[in-house]
């Protein structure tokens, strides 16, 4: 599929081993908190900077998402009372770009534009939910093409898109409802072990999953991500500098990015049961000099169980159509599985903060400080996804 003309791999410079994530910070992950996204972003930034053993004035680079610019350069300076020069890019933050932000940082550092680059992504969607159209579908509802060619025919919002993909996956590969449920259960078990997860105290059985309300057949409520408030941040710097900082470095081994020509219009994507990971993952593994068999844990952007399933397959961790069996056989467990998966609980059971917490979880695993710790974790991968594009970020322990 990677050779077909429905998408492409983005050409990225080789940054393997040049930079590392040296500090991470998280806020509480909650239902509606009453806080603004800017307030949440400021707290996450404070904690990441402190974790790296730095001061705000040491941060001379900032990446965030321009579509959700809640903690941009102005917010940084206003919060910290600083005024120094700050290299910045709007192509960071969460989702796909939580995986490519370290590449941006590496390029800025190589060019002498920054020394320590902070990536931040906060959301207050649980607080804002009552004012949104279709929940996170609000940004889709504002797009003219969707307004005119999809919404009038009922193809809106996201649960409808992915219900159709689930059904197609079931028809093509024999995937069962119970196998989708196994992915949800794996994430929930990890969340039950994680005191920071929104669903920490909410146990779930397969019977609970099968009894949950159907949102758009065959997609159930427990196939769907949470709506949350919260945020996270991380600091990227050179590996040499990171080695002198308080925390063990999480070395950037490989970065890949892929995109499809149909963008966020799922109905037009030629390979309906695939993701742009088929273009992103191979280049990331080549950059890292590794293969999927070398990976000790995987976190992926998981708005729905089927998106988890497709990315596991598309990134090369099993053949197409086999992720359901892998999940059903217990292969995603942190302590006994073949592929420890979303070990913090993911968007499905940890919090919906759009992937930034997934990267932080990989860093924690490599440090050996995660709640559901994978024994001897040496290589961890984040798979970012935003419909029309995807990223693969490979991190490893310092050697």
Short mmCIF file of N, CA and C in Angstrom, two decimals, residues 88-154:
data_model
loop_
_atom_site.label_atom_id
_atom_site.label_comp_id
_atom_site.label_asym_id
_atom_site.label_seq_id
_atom_site.Cartn_x
_atom_site.Cartn_y
_atom_site.Cartn_z
N UNK A 88 9.92 30.09 17.30
CA UNK A 88 8.66 29.36 17.48
C UNK A 88 8.17 28.79 16.17
N UNK A 89 7.31 27.79 16.31
CA UNK A 89 6.64 27.18 15.16
C UNK A 89 5.23 26.79 15.57
N UNK A 90 4.29 27.03 14.67
CA UNK A 90 2.89 26.64 14.90
C UNK A 90 2.61 25.20 14.51
N UNK A 91 3.66 24.45 14.14
CA UNK A 91 3.47 23.07 13.68
C UNK A 91 3.92 22.07 14.74
N UNK A 92 3.58 22.36 15.98
CA UNK A 92 3.84 21.44 17.08
C UNK A 92 2.56 21.11 17.80
N UNK A 93 2.64 20.92 19.11
CA UNK A 93 1.45 20.66 19.91
C UNK A 93 1.13 19.20 20.03
N UNK A 94 -0.11 18.82 19.68
CA UNK A 94 -0.58 17.45 19.85
C UNK A 94 -0.82 16.75 18.53
N UNK A 95 -1.61 15.66 18.59
CA UNK A 95 -2.00 14.89 17.41
C UNK A 95 -0.78 14.40 16.63
N UNK A 96 -0.80 14.53 15.31
CA UNK A 96 0.36 14.15 14.50
C UNK A 96 1.60 14.90 14.96
N UNK A 97 1.42 16.17 15.30
CA UNK A 97 2.55 17.06 15.53
C UNK A 97 3.19 16.87 16.91
N UNK A 98 2.56 16.12 17.79
CA UNK A 98 3.25 15.71 19.02
C UNK A 98 4.41 14.79 18.68
N UNK A 99 4.32 14.11 17.54
CA UNK A 99 5.38 13.21 17.09
C UNK A 99 6.44 13.89 16.25
N UNK A 100 6.10 14.98 15.57
CA UNK A 100 7.07 15.66 14.71
C UNK A 100 7.71 16.87 15.37
N UNK A 101 7.17 17.34 16.50
CA UNK A 101 7.75 18.50 17.18
C UNK A 101 9.23 18.30 17.53
N UNK A 102 9.67 17.10 17.97
CA UNK A 102 11.10 16.94 18.22
C UNK A 102 11.96 17.12 16.97
N UNK A 103 11.41 16.80 15.80
CA UNK A 103 12.14 17.02 14.56
C UNK A 103 12.28 18.52 14.29
N UNK A 104 11.20 19.27 14.51
CA UNK A 104 11.28 20.73 14.38
C UNK A 104 12.33 21.29 15.32
N UNK A 105 12.31 20.79 16.57
CA UNK A 105 13.28 21.27 17.57
C UNK A 105 14.70 20.96 17.13
N UNK A 106 14.92 19.75 16.62
CA UNK A 106 16.27 19.36 16.19
C UNK A 106 16.77 20.27 15.08
N UNK A 107 15.90 20.58 14.13
CA UNK A 107 16.30 21.44 13.02
C UNK A 107 16.60 22.86 13.49
N UNK A 108 15.79 23.37 14.43
CA UNK A 108 16.04 24.71 14.96
C UNK A 108 17.34 24.75 15.76
N UNK A 109 17.58 23.70 16.53
CA UNK A 109 18.81 23.62 17.33
C UNK A 109 20.03 23.52 16.40
N UNK A 110 19.95 22.69 15.37
CA UNK A 110 21.05 22.54 14.42
C UNK A 110 21.37 23.87 13.72
N UNK A 111 20.33 24.67 13.49
CA UNK A 111 20.52 25.95 12.79
C UNK A 111 20.94 27.07 13.74
N UNK A 112 21.09 26.77 15.02
CA UNK A 112 21.49 27.78 16.00
C UNK A 112 20.40 28.74 16.38
N UNK A 113 19.15 28.38 16.11
CA UNK A 113 18.03 29.26 16.43
C UNK A 113 17.51 29.06 17.85
N UNK A 114 17.84 27.94 18.47
CA UNK A 114 17.36 27.65 19.83
C UNK A 114 18.28 26.64 20.48
N UNK A 115 18.21 26.55 21.80
CA UNK A 115 18.96 25.56 22.57
C UNK A 115 18.03 24.57 23.27
N UNK A 116 16.93 25.10 23.83
CA UNK A 116 15.96 24.28 24.55
C UNK A 116 14.57 24.63 24.02
N UNK A 117 13.90 23.66 23.43
CA UNK A 117 12.62 23.92 22.77
C UNK A 117 11.50 23.24 23.54
N UNK A 118 10.49 24.02 23.89
CA UNK A 118 9.33 23.54 24.64
C UNK A 118 8.17 23.27 23.69
N UNK A 119 7.58 22.09 23.78
CA UNK A 119 6.36 21.77 23.03
C UNK A 119 5.20 21.66 24.01
N UNK A 120 4.11 22.36 23.74
CA UNK A 120 2.98 22.44 24.67
C UNK A 120 1.68 22.16 23.94
N UNK A 121 0.79 21.43 24.60
CA UNK A 121 -0.56 21.28 24.07
C UNK A 121 -1.56 21.11 25.21
N UNK A 122 -2.46 22.10 25.40
CA UNK A 122 -3.54 21.99 26.39
C UNK A 122 -4.91 21.95 25.72
N UNK A 123 -5.89 21.35 26.39
CA UNK A 123 -7.29 21.44 25.95
C UNK A 123 -8.19 21.63 27.16
N UNK A 124 -9.30 22.32 26.92
CA UNK A 124 -10.34 22.47 27.94
C UNK A 124 -11.68 22.10 27.32
N UNK A 125 -11.68 21.03 26.54
CA UNK A 125 -12.87 20.67 25.79
C UNK A 125 -14.00 20.16 26.67
N UNK A 126 -13.69 19.56 27.80
CA UNK A 126 -14.77 19.15 28.69
C UNK A 126 -15.50 20.38 29.23
N UNK A 127 -14.74 21.41 29.59
CA UNK A 127 -15.34 22.66 30.07
C UNK A 127 -16.11 23.35 28.95
N UNK A 128 -15.58 23.29 27.73
CA UNK A 128 -16.18 24.02 26.61
C UNK A 128 -17.26 23.22 25.87
N UNK A 129 -17.48 22.00 26.27
CA UNK A 129 -18.28 21.09 25.44
C UNK A 129 -19.68 21.61 25.13
N UNK A 130 -20.32 22.26 26.08
CA UNK A 130 -21.70 22.71 25.85
C UNK A 130 -21.80 23.76 24.76
N UNK A 131 -20.70 24.43 24.45
CA UNK A 131 -20.72 25.47 23.43
C UNK A 131 -20.19 24.98 22.08
N UNK A 132 -19.88 23.68 21.99
CA UNK A 132 -19.31 23.15 20.75
C UNK A 132 -20.37 22.47 19.90
N UNK A 133 -20.16 22.48 18.58
CA UNK A 133 -21.05 21.81 17.65
C UNK A 133 -20.52 20.41 17.37
N UNK A 134 -21.23 19.41 17.81
CA UNK A 134 -20.77 18.04 17.56
C UNK A 134 -19.52 17.70 18.33
N UNK A 135 -19.31 18.33 19.50
CA UNK A 135 -18.11 18.06 20.28
C UNK A 135 -16.87 18.43 19.48
N UNK A 136 -15.85 17.57 19.45
CA UNK A 136 -14.66 17.86 18.66
C UNK A 136 -14.94 17.98 17.17
N UNK A 137 -16.14 17.61 16.73
CA UNK A 137 -16.51 17.78 15.33
C UNK A 137 -16.73 19.22 14.93
N UNK A 138 -16.62 20.15 15.89
CA UNK A 138 -16.87 21.55 15.58
C UNK A 138 -15.97 22.07 14.47
N UNK A 139 -14.68 21.71 14.53
CA UNK A 139 -13.77 22.19 13.49
C UNK A 139 -14.14 21.62 12.12
N UNK A 140 -14.71 20.42 12.10
CA UNK A 140 -15.15 19.84 10.83
C UNK A 140 -16.40 20.54 10.33
N UNK A 141 -17.30 20.88 11.24
CA UNK A 141 -18.56 21.51 10.83
C UNK A 141 -18.33 22.88 10.19
N UNK A 142 -17.20 23.49 10.46
CA UNK A 142 -16.91 24.83 9.92
C UNK A 142 -16.26 24.77 8.54
N UNK A 143 -15.92 23.57 8.06
CA UNK A 143 -15.26 23.45 6.76
C UNK A 143 -16.30 23.44 5.63
N UNK A 144 -16.17 24.34 4.65
CA UNK A 144 -17.19 24.45 3.59
C UNK A 144 -17.47 23.14 2.86
N UNK A 145 -16.43 22.36 2.53
CA UNK A 145 -16.66 21.11 1.80
C UNK A 145 -17.49 20.14 2.62
N UNK A 146 -17.18 20.04 3.91
CA UNK A 146 -17.96 19.15 4.77
C UNK A 146 -19.39 19.69 4.95
N UNK A 147 -19.50 20.99 5.11
CA UNK A 147 -20.82 21.60 5.28
C UNK A 147 -21.74 21.26 4.11
N UNK A 148 -21.18 21.25 2.92
CA UNK A 148 -22.01 21.10 1.72
C UNK A 148 -22.07 19.69 1.15
N UNK A 149 -21.04 18.90 1.35
CA UNK A 149 -20.97 17.61 0.69
C UNK A 149 -21.02 16.41 1.62
N UNK A 150 -20.88 16.63 2.93
CA UNK A 150 -20.91 15.50 3.86
C UNK A 150 -22.00 15.65 4.92
N UNK A 151 -22.03 16.77 5.61
CA UNK A 151 -22.99 16.95 6.70
C UNK A 151 -24.44 16.77 6.24
N UNK A 152 -24.85 17.33 5.08
CA UNK A 152 -26.25 17.16 4.66
C UNK A 152 -26.66 15.71 4.44
N UNK A 153 -25.68 14.83 4.22
CA UNK A 153 -25.98 13.43 3.98
C UNK A 153 -25.75 12.55 5.21
N UNK A 154 -25.51 13.20 6.34
CA UNK A 154 -25.38 12.47 7.59
C UNK A 154 -23.99 11.96 7.89
#
